[in-house]
Short mmCIF file of C-alpha atoms in Angstrom, two decimals:
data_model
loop_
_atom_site.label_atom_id
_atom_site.label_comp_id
_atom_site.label_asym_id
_atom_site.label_seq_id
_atom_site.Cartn_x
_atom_site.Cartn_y
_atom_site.Cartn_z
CA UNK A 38 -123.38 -21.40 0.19
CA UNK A 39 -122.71 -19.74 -3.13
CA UNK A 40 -124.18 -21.70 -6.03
CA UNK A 41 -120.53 -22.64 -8.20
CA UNK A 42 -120.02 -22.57 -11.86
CA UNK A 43 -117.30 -24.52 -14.05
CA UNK A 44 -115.85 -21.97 -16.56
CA UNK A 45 -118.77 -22.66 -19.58
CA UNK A 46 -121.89 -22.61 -17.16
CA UNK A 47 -120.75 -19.59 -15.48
CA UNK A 48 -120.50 -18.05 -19.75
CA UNK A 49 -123.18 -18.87 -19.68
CA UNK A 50 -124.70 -17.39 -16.53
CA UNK A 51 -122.85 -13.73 -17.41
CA UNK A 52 -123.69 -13.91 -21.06
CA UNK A 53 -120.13 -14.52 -22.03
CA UNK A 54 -118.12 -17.37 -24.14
CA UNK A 55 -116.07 -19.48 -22.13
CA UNK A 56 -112.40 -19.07 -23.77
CA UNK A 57 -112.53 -15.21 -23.02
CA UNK A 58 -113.31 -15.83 -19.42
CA UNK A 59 -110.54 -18.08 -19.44
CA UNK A 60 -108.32 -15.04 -20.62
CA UNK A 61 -109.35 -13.15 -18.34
CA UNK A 62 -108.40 -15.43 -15.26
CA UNK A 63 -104.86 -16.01 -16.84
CA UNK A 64 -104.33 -12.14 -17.39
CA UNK A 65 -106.14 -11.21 -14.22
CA UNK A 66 -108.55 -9.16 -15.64
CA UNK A 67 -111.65 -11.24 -13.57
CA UNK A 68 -109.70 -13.86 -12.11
CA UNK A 69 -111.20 -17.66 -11.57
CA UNK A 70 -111.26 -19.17 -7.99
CA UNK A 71 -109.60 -22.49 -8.07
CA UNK A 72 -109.85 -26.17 -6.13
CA UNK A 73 -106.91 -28.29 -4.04
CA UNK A 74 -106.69 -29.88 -7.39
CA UNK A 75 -106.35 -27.33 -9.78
CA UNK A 76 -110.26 -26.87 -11.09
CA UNK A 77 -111.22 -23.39 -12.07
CA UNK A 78 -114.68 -22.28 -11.10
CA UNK A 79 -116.79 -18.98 -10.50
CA UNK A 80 -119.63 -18.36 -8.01
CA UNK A 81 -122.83 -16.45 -7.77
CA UNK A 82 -121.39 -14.11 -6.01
CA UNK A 83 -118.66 -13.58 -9.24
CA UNK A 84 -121.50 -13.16 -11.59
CA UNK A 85 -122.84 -10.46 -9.48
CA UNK A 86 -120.21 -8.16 -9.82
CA UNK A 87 -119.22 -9.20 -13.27
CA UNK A 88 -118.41 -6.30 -15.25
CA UNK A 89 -121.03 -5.52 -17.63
CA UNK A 90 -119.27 -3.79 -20.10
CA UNK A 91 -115.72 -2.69 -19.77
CA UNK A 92 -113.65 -5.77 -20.27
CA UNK A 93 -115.30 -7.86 -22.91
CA UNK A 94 -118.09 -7.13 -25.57
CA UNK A 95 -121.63 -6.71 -24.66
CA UNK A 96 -122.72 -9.31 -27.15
CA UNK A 97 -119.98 -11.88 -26.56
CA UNK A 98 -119.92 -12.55 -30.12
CA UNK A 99 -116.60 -15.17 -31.62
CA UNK A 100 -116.32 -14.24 -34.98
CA UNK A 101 -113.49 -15.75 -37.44
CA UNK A 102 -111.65 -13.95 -39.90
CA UNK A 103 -110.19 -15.47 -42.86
CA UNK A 104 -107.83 -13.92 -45.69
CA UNK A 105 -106.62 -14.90 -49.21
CA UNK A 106 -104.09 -12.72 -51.48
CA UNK A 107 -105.89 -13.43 -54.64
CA UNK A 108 -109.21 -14.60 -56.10
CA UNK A 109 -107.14 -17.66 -57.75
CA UNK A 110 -106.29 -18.51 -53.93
CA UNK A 111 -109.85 -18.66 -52.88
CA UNK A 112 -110.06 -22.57 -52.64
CA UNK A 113 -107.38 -22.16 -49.86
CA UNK A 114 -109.53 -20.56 -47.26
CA UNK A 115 -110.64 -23.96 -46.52
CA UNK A 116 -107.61 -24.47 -44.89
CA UNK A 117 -107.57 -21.62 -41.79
CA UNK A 118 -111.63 -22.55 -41.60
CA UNK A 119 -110.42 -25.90 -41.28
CA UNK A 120 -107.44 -24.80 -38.56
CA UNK A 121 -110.67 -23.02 -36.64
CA UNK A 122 -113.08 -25.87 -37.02
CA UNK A 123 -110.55 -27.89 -35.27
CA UNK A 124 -109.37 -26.51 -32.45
CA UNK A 125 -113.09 -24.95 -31.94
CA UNK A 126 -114.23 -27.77 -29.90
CA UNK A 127 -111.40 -28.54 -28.30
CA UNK A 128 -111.10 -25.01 -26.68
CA UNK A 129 -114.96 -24.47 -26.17
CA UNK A 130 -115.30 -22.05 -28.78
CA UNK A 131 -117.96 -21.81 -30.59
CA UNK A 132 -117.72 -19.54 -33.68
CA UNK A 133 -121.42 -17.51 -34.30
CA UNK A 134 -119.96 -15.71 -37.80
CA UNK A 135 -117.76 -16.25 -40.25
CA UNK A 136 -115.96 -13.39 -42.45
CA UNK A 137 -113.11 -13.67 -45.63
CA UNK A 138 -111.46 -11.09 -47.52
CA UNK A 139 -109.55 -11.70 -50.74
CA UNK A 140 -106.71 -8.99 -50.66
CA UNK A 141 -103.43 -8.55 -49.45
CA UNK A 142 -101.86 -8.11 -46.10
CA UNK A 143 -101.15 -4.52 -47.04
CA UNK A 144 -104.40 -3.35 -48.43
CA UNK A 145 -106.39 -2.08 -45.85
CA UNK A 146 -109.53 -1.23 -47.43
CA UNK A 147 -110.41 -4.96 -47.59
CA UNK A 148 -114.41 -4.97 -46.88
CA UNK A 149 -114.23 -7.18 -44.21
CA UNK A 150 -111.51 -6.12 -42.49
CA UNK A 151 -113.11 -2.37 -42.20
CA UNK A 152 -116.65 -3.89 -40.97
CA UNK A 153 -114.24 -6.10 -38.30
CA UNK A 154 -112.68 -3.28 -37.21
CA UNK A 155 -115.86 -0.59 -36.33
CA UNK A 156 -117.62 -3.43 -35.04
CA UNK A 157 -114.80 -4.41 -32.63
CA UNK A 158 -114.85 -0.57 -32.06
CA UNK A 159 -118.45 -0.65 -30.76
CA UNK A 160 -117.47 -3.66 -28.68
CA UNK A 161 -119.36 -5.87 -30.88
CA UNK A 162 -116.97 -8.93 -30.99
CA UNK A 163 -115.67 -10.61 -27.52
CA UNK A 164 -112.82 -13.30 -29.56
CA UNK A 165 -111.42 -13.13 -32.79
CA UNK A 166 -109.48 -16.92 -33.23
CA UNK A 167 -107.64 -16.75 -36.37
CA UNK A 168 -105.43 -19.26 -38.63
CA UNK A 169 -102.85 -17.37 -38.67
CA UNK A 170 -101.05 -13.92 -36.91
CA UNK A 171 -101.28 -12.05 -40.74
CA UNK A 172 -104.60 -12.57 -41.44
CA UNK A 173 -106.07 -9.03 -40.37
CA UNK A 174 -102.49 -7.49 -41.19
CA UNK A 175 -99.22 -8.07 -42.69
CA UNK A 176 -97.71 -6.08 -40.09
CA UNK A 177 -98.56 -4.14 -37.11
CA UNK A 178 -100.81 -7.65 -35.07
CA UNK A 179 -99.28 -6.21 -31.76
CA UNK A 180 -101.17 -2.42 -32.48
CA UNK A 181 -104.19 -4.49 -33.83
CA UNK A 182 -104.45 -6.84 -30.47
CA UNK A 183 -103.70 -4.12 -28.39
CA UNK A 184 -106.54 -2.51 -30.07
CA UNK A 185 -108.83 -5.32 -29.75
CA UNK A 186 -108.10 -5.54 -26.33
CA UNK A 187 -109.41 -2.09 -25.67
CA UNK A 188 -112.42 -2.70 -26.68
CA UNK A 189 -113.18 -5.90 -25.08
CA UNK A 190 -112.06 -8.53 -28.22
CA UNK A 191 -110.00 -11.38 -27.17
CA UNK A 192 -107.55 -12.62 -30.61
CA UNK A 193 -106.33 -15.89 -30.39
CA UNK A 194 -103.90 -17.24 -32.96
CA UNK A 195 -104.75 -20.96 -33.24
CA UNK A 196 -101.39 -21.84 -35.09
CA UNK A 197 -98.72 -19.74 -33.43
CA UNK A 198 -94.91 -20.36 -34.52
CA UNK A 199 -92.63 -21.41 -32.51
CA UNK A 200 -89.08 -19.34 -33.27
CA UNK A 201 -85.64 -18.63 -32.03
CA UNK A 202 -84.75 -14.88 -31.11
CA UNK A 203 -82.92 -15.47 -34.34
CA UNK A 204 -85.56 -16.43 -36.87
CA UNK A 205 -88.31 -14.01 -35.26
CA UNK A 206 -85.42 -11.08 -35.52
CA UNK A 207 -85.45 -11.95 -39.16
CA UNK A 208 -89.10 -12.56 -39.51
CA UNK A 209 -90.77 -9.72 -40.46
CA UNK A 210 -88.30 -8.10 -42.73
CA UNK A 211 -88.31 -11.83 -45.04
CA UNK A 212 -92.08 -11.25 -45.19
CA UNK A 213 -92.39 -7.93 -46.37
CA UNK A 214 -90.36 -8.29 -49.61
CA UNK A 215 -92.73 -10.85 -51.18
CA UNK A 216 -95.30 -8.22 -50.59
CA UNK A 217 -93.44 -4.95 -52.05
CA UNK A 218 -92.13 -7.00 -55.16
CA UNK A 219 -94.90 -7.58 -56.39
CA UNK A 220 -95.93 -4.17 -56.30
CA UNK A 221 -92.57 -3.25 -58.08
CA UNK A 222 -93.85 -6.36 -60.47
CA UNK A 223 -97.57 -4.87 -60.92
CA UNK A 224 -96.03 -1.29 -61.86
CA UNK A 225 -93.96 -2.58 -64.91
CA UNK A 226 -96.93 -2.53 -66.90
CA UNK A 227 -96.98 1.24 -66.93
CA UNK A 228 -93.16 1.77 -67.57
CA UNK A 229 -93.59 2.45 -71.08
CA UNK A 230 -97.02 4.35 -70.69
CA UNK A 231 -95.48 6.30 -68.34
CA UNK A 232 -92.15 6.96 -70.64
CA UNK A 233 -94.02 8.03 -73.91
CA UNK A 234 -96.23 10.05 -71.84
CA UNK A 235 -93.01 11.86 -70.61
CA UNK A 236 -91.53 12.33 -74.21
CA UNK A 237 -94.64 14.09 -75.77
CA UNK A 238 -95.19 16.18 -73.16
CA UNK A 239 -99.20 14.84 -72.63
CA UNK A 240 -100.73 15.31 -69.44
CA UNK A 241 -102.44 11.50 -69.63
CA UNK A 242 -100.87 10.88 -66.05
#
């Protein structure tokens, strides 16, 4: 008879953690066999034909991202590490690095988002759990999940909102004019630079 695995042994028999192997029986990717009762479990013969690289990342790495606006905000990344320390252990995760940015939603040059990114691209991170859905991006988490998915990253958003077709038609468009006012803010300060530089005819800009 086949030797049989709960869910975190048999991670740990394919090199894998446990809450993308759990994503992968609910979306059918490498589904689980299950008991009378309900219990999820793998066999030996399921490790054997595992896939070895197409539907997760080689190194099965969890990695959390956190993000902060500005460098006066950096005190509140203790909150989202917080969120992730939390449900860690109740969901079997357990995180193996830790990355911030301070930066906006709409800057995408942040350091740590670009070194996320390639290494998801080389199929170097397996889950990415996150505080919250804007973390990596103001806009645009469906392209950036879809992405991750590609290349073998499992995102999990550990406080999701709950909203009616109402409030989520509404959602997006309410969160992006915080973000471009205070770009139109920012650009005040060059008003009158720009305005004098206009009237004597200098090149400065």
């Amino acid at each position: 008879m086949d030797k049989i695995y709960r869910i975190p042994q048999f991670g740990a028999r394919v090199g894998r953690p446990a809450h993308p192997l759990r994503i992968m029986n609910r979306n059918g990717t490498f589904p689980a066999r299950g008991t009378a009762t309900g219990r999820r479990y793998h066999t030996e013969a399921d490790a054997l034909r595992f896939p070895s690289g197409g539907d997760v990342a080689p190194q099965g790495l969890t990695v959390v991202y956190c993000r902060v606006s500005r460098r006066g905000q950096q005190d509140d990344l203790k909150r989202p590490v917080s969120a992730v320390e939390t449900y860690g252990p109740d969901a079997g995760v357990a995180v193996d690095e830790w990355l911030s940015d301070v930066g906006g939603g709409l800057h995408f040059k942040r350091k740590a988002i670009l070194s996320l990114r390639e290494r998801i691209e080389k199929r170097g991170i397996a889950h990415l759990p996150m505080a919250h859905k804007d973390r990596p991006t103001r806009f645009g988490l469906d392209w950036f999940k879809h992405f991750a998915m590609q290349h073998g990253c499992t995102i999990t958003v550990v406080n999701q909102e709950s909203l009616s077709p109402q409030e989520a038609m509404v959602a997006d468009p309410m969160s992006i004019v915080p973000a471009f006012s205070c770009r139109l803010y920012g650009l005040r300060a060059y008003r009158k630079p720009i305005r004098e530089a206009a009237n004597d005819g200098s090149d400065r800009f």
